[in-house]
Structure formats: C-alpha cells, structure tokens
Backbone as JSON, one array per atom type, in Angstrom:
{
  "sequence": "MALVWTLERLRQFLLGISFTVVTDFQALIYMNAKKSSNPQIARWSLLIQEFNFEIRHRPGARMSHIDAISRAPVLNSSDTLDSLIENKLEVYLTLSVEDQALMMQHADDTLKELILILKKDNEDRTKEER",
  "N": [[-13.94, -3.68, -6.58], [-12.15, -0.71, -6.27], [-10.54, -0.06, -4.04], [-10.04, -2.53, -2.77], [-8.68, -3.86, -4.82], [-6.39, -2.24, -5.0], [-5.32, -2.5, -2.38], [-4.7, -5.23, -2.35], [-2.66, -5.38, -4.28], [-0.72, -3.63, -3.28], [-0.08, -4.61, -0.85], [2.29, -5.49, 0.54], [3.59, -3.09, 0.96], [1.83, -1.57, 2.43], [0.98, -2.89, 4.75], [1.22, -2.67, 8.22], [1.62, 0.05, 8.42], [0.11, 3.28, 8.98], [-2.39, 4.81, 7.01], [-4.26, 7.02, 4.84], [-7.29, 6.87, 3.1], [-8.74, 8.62, 0.58], [-11.83, 9.25, -0.74], [-14.58, 9.5, -3.09], [-16.64, 7.88, -2.82], [-19.05, 7.45, -0.81], [-20.36, 5.36, 0.51], [-18.41, 3.55, 1.16], [-17.34, 4.34, 3.57], [-19.12, 3.41, 5.44], [-19.01, 0.7, 5.19], [-17.67, -1.09, 6.94], [-19.12, -0.73, 9.21], [-21.58, -1.91, 8.98], [-22.99, -5.13, 8.76], [-22.92, -7.3, 6.0], [-25.04, -9.2, 3.85], [-24.21, -10.03, 1.48], [-21.94, -12.15, 0.05], [-19.57, -11.46, -1.36], [-19.03, -8.79, -0.61], [-18.69, -9.22, 2.1], [-16.3, -10.72, 2.07], [-14.55, -8.8, 1.03], [-14.65, -6.97, 3.11], [-13.44, -8.43, 5.18], [-10.87, -8.68, 4.11], [-9.91, -6.01, 4.02], [-9.72, -5.4, 6.67], [-7.25, -6.1, 7.63], [-5.58, -3.96, 7.36], [-4.36, -0.76, 8.51], [-6.02, 1.92, 8.31], [-7.6, 5.08, 7.55], [-10.71, 6.24, 6.37], [-11.66, 8.87, 4.36], [-14.18, 11.01, 3.24], [-14.56, 12.8, 0.24], [-16.26, 15.03, -1.74], [-17.16, 14.24, -5.13], [-17.0, 16.39, -6.9], [-14.88, 17.81, -5.96], [-12.8, 16.26, -6.67], [-11.94, 16.19, -9.29], [-9.47, 16.16, -10.55], [-8.5, 13.63, -9.99], [-10.35, 12.07, -11.32], [-9.72, 12.63, -13.96], [-7.2, 11.45, -14.14], [-7.85, 8.78, -13.89], [-9.02, 8.02, -16.25], [-9.04, 5.91, -19.1], [-6.12, 5.65, -21.01], [-5.39, 6.55, -24.44], [-4.03, 4.2, -26.46], [-0.9, 4.04, -28.09], [0.49, 2.26, -30.84], [2.99, 1.37, -30.1], [2.98, 1.37, -27.35], [3.19, -0.44, -24.33], [1.71, -2.4, -21.71], [3.37, -2.42, -19.46], [5.0, -0.16, -19.92], [3.09, 1.83, -19.79], [2.27, 1.61, -17.14], [4.65, 2.24, -15.82], [4.99, 4.89, -16.68], [2.61, 6.23, -16.02], [1.56, 5.58, -13.5], [1.73, 6.45, -10.22], [2.33, 6.04, -6.85], [1.68, 7.45, -3.8], [2.95, 7.37, -0.65], [2.72, 8.17, 2.72], [5.18, 8.17, 4.93], [6.33, 7.62, 8.21], [9.05, 9.16, 10.03], [10.45, 7.18, 11.37], [9.71, 4.89, 9.89], [10.85, 5.54, 7.42], [13.56, 5.61, 8.11], [13.92, 2.94, 8.84], [13.45, 1.64, 6.38], [15.61, 2.64, 4.92], [17.72, 1.56, 6.37], [17.39, -1.17, 5.88], [17.94, -1.2, 3.2], [20.62, -0.67, 3.01], [23.64, -2.28, 2.42], [25.74, -2.93, 4.26], [24.5, -2.55, 6.74], [22.5, -4.46, 6.47], [23.94, -6.85, 6.71], [24.86, -6.59, 9.36], [22.41, -6.6, 10.74], [21.53, -9.19, 10.18], [23.49, -10.64, 11.56], [23.01, -9.8, 14.19], [20.53, -10.92, 14.59], [21.07, -13.57, 14.9], [21.57, -16.23, 17.27], [23.85, -15.92, 20.03], [25.64, -18.06, 20.34], [25.64, -19.11, 17.79], [27.05, -17.37, 16.27], [30.03, -16.45, 14.54], [33.49, -16.2, 15.65], [34.51, -13.8, 14.77], [32.15, -12.4, 14.28], [31.18, -12.0, 16.84]],
  "CA": [[-13.83, -2.4, -5.9], [-10.79, -0.17, -6.46], [-9.78, -0.12, -2.79], [-9.6, -3.92, -2.57], [-7.68, -4.12, -5.86], [-5.17, -1.53, -4.61], [-4.77, -3.1, -1.16], [-4.11, -6.53, -2.7], [-1.43, -5.18, -5.03], [0.27, -2.88, -2.5], [-0.12, -5.19, 0.5], [3.61, -5.52, 1.18], [3.98, -1.74, 1.31], [0.84, -0.93, 3.3], [0.81, -3.57, 6.04], [2.04, -2.17, 9.32], [1.67, 1.51, 8.49], [-1.18, 3.97, 8.93], [-2.55, 5.64, 5.82], [-5.59, 7.58, 4.67], [-7.92, 6.69, 1.8], [-9.68, 9.71, 0.28], [-12.72, 8.72, -1.77], [-15.88, 10.14, -3.27], [-17.61, 6.79, -2.64], [-19.42, 7.62, 0.59], [-20.78, 4.08, 1.09], [-17.21, 2.87, 1.66], [-17.15, 4.73, 4.97], [-20.03, 2.63, 6.28], [-18.89, -0.72, 4.86], [-17.29, -1.87, 8.12], [-20.09, -0.53, 10.29], [-22.78, -2.72, 8.75], [-22.74, -6.48, 8.24], [-23.57, -7.49, 4.71], [-25.4, -10.57, 3.52], [-23.56, -10.31, 0.22], [-20.66, -12.82, 0.36], [-18.43, -10.73, -1.95], [-18.76, -7.64, 0.25], [-18.16, -9.77, 3.36], [-14.89, -11.07, 1.81], [-13.82, -7.54, 0.93], [-14.58, -6.4, 4.46], [-12.41, -9.19, 5.9], [-9.56, -8.37, 3.54], [-9.44, -4.66, 4.36], [-9.51, -5.31, 8.12], [-5.82, -6.31, 7.9], [-4.85, -2.72, 7.18], [-4.61, 0.32, 9.45], [-6.25, 3.13, 7.52], [-8.78, 5.91, 7.8], [-11.38, 6.6, 5.13], [-12.22, 10.23, 4.37], [-15.0, 11.3, 2.07], [-14.41, 14.09, -0.42], [-17.21, 15.03, -2.85], [-16.59, 14.04, -6.46], [-16.72, 17.68, -7.54], [-13.57, 18.26, -5.49], [-11.8, 15.25, -7.04], [-11.91, 16.12, -10.75], [-8.11, 15.82, -10.96], [-8.38, 12.17, -9.91], [-11.17, 11.52, -12.39], [-8.95, 12.74, -15.2], [-6.11, 10.47, -14.09], [-8.38, 7.42, -13.98], [-9.51, 7.74, -17.6], [-8.17, 5.01, -19.86], [-5.36, 6.38, -22.03], [-5.43, 6.04, -25.8], [-2.75, 3.51, -26.65], [-0.17, 4.03, -29.35], [0.83, 0.88, -31.15], [4.24, 1.01, -29.45], [2.8, 1.33, -25.9], [2.91, -1.71, -23.68], [1.12, -2.2, -20.39], [4.45, -2.08, -18.54], [5.43, 1.23, -20.1], [2.02, 2.68, -19.28], [2.32, 1.59, -15.68], [5.84, 3.0, -15.42], [4.85, 6.32, -16.98], [1.37, 6.85, -15.58], [1.13, 5.21, -12.16], [2.58, 6.82, -9.1], [1.65, 5.84, -5.58], [2.29, 8.27, -2.78], [2.77, 6.89, 0.71], [3.29, 9.04, 3.73], [5.86, 7.33, 5.89], [6.88, 8.32, 9.36], [10.51, 9.23, 10.03], [10.94, 5.86, 11.78], [9.55, 3.98, 8.76], [11.84, 5.9, 6.41], [14.87, 5.16, 8.61], [13.93, 1.48, 8.76], [13.6, 1.27, 4.97], [16.98, 2.96, 4.51], [18.6, 0.59, 7.02], [17.27, -2.46, 5.18], [18.49, -1.04, 1.85], [22.07, -0.54, 3.13], [24.25, -3.61, 2.45], [26.49, -3.13, 5.5], [23.54, -2.72, 7.83], [21.82, -5.75, 6.27], [24.8, -7.87, 7.3], [24.82, -6.43, 10.82], [21.09, -7.02, 11.21], [21.52, -10.66, 10.14], [24.35, -11.11, 12.65], [22.32, -9.54, 15.46], [19.38, -11.82, 14.72], [21.56, -14.9, 15.26], [21.9, -16.48, 18.68], [25.26, -15.65, 20.27], [26.45, -19.26, 20.11], [25.68, -19.38, 16.35], [27.89, -16.37, 15.62], [31.46, -16.78, 14.46], [34.3, -15.39, 16.56], [34.58, -12.46, 14.17], [30.84, -11.74, 14.42], [30.99, -11.62, 18.24]],
  "C": [[-12.36, -1.97, -5.96], [-9.94, -0.27, -5.2], [-9.22, -1.52, -2.57], [-8.5, -4.26, -3.57], [-6.34, -3.5, -5.46], [-4.51, -2.16, -3.39], [-4.1, -4.44, -1.46], [-2.76, -6.34, -3.39], [-0.33, -4.47, -4.24], [0.39, -3.4, -1.08], [1.22, -5.1, 1.21], [4.08, -4.13, 1.6], [3.08, -1.13, 2.38], [0.64, -1.61, 4.65], [1.75, -2.96, 7.07], [2.19, -0.66, 9.38], [0.25, 2.08, 8.48], [-1.24, 4.81, 7.66], [-4.0, 6.08, 5.72], [-6.06, 7.33, 3.24], [-8.91, 7.83, 1.63], [-10.51, 9.26, -0.91], [-13.98, 9.57, -1.9], [-17.0, 9.11, -3.12], [-18.0, 6.72, -1.17], [-19.82, 6.3, 1.26], [-19.6, 3.3, 1.67], [-16.96, 3.16, 3.13], [-17.95, 3.83, 5.89], [-19.9, 1.12, 6.07], [-18.56, -1.57, 6.09], [-18.3, -1.76, 9.24], [-21.29, -1.46, 10.17], [-22.39, -4.09, 8.21], [-23.54, -6.66, 6.95], [-23.91, -8.96, 4.51], [-24.79, -10.98, 2.19], [-22.18, -10.91, 0.5], [-19.44, -12.07, -0.2], [-18.05, -9.54, -1.07], [-18.2, -8.09, 1.59], [-16.68, -10.14, 3.21], [-14.03, -9.81, 1.72], [-13.61, -6.93, 2.31], [-13.5, -7.1, 5.28], [-11.01, -8.82, 5.41], [-9.05, -7.01, 4.01], [-9.21, -4.48, 5.86], [-8.05, -5.52, 8.51], [-5.05, -5.0, 7.99], [-5.29, -1.67, 8.18], [-4.77, 1.61, 8.66], [-7.54, 3.82, 7.93], [-9.39, 6.24, 6.44], [-11.98, 7.99, 5.3], [-13.01, 10.44, 3.08], [-14.69, 12.69, 1.54], [-15.37, 14.06, -1.62], [-16.51, 14.92, -4.2], [-16.24, 15.33, -7.17], [-15.35, 18.21, -7.13], [-12.46, 17.28, -5.87], [-11.69, 15.12, -8.56], [-10.52, 15.77, -11.27], [-7.88, 14.31, -10.95], [-9.17, 11.52, -11.03], [-10.43, 11.55, -13.71], [-7.84, 11.71, -15.26], [-6.63, 9.06, -14.34], [-8.92, 7.07, -15.36], [-8.51, 6.85, -18.32], [-7.44, 5.79, -20.94], [-5.56, 5.75, -23.41], [-4.06, 5.46, -26.08], [-2.18, 3.78, -28.04], [0.19, 2.58, -29.61], [2.1, 0.43, -30.44], [4.12, 0.92, -27.93], [2.55, -0.09, -25.42], [2.32, -1.41, -22.31], [2.2, -1.79, -19.39], [4.88, -0.63, -18.68], [4.37, 2.19, -19.62], [2.06, 2.75, -17.77], [3.5, 2.42, -15.2], [5.62, 4.5, -15.58], [3.65, 6.98, -16.32], [1.02, 6.61, -14.12], [2.16, 5.63, -11.13], [1.76, 6.66, -7.84], [2.4, 6.63, -4.53], [1.95, 7.71, -1.41], [3.42, 7.89, 1.65], [3.88, 8.15, 4.8], [6.38, 8.18, 7.04], [8.41, 8.33, 9.25], [11.09, 7.87, 10.4], [10.84, 4.86, 10.64], [10.58, 4.26, 7.68], [13.23, 5.42, 6.84], [14.99, 3.65, 8.5], [14.14, 1.01, 7.32], [15.03, 1.53, 4.49], [17.97, 1.98, 5.13], [18.57, -0.74, 6.27], [17.82, -2.39, 3.76], [20.02, -0.99, 1.87], [22.7, -1.92, 3.3], [25.0, -3.9, 3.75], [25.53, -3.37, 6.66], [22.76, -4.02, 7.71], [22.62, -6.87, 6.94], [24.77, -7.8, 8.82], [23.49, -6.9, 11.41], [21.01, -8.54, 11.24], [22.34, -11.25, 11.28], [23.63, -10.95, 13.98], [21.11, -10.44, 15.68], [19.79, -13.24, 15.11], [21.72, -15.01, 16.77], [23.41, -16.31, 18.84], [26.13, -16.87, 19.98], [26.54, -19.64, 18.63], [26.57, -18.4, 15.59], [29.34, -16.85, 15.59], [32.21, -15.87, 15.43], [34.38, -13.95, 16.06], [33.27, -11.69, 14.36], [30.59, -11.29, 15.86], [31.77, -10.37, 18.51]]
}
C-alpha cells in the first residue's frame, strides 16, 4: 500500500506533526474503523497508528494530475534511480510556524551548541558554559 510505503520512508519527518492524506482510495478511510482478519492489513494498521494524520477522500476524477505524476517514466540510458528521484520526487509538508522555527534552530550551528549546553546538568557544564 502506497501510504504505508510513504510513511515508512518519511517516518523521521512525519512523526510528531499533523498532516493530511488526500486519496481516491475510499477504503483507506475505514481501515482503522474495522478490525481485519488479514494479518498484513493488521500490521499496516498498527504501523499507521504512530502518525497523527487525517485521511480525506477525493474522487479519482479530481486527481488526474496525481495519476499523471505516478506513471512510470521512460528511462534514458543515462538516467539513474537517484537522478530520477532527485528530479521527479517532491514531498510537500505543511509545517506550523513553531515547527519551522524549531527546524531552523536545530540547523543553526551556534544554537546547536547552546542547546547542547542547556541540556547538560549545571554541574556538568564548564565555567565558561555557566
């Protein structure tokens, strides 16, 4: 299932944030509501419960742009899987202002050092760090 594949690969980015999955697969909406005797579906259900997301149904006729994107590209002999992924795959996440600020703080080298110092117990800090 595409949702499970995506959640497994983007786990580090999606855990802890709210997001919306828009799909034309209406059965996905009811997957968590009904217990399944199929072990594979039960495992998928357990895996997706880690994430905080809403599923919205949109009819396939209104998702033709997505269908075109999902078609397998014709490979040139010089194309590699990495170059295809770089050129063709874009993931859009809607982050809150707080999430964006947090990501920027963790990317800043000076703030990284300050965060590490603040996480230390006071007695473990050097005189300069205090």
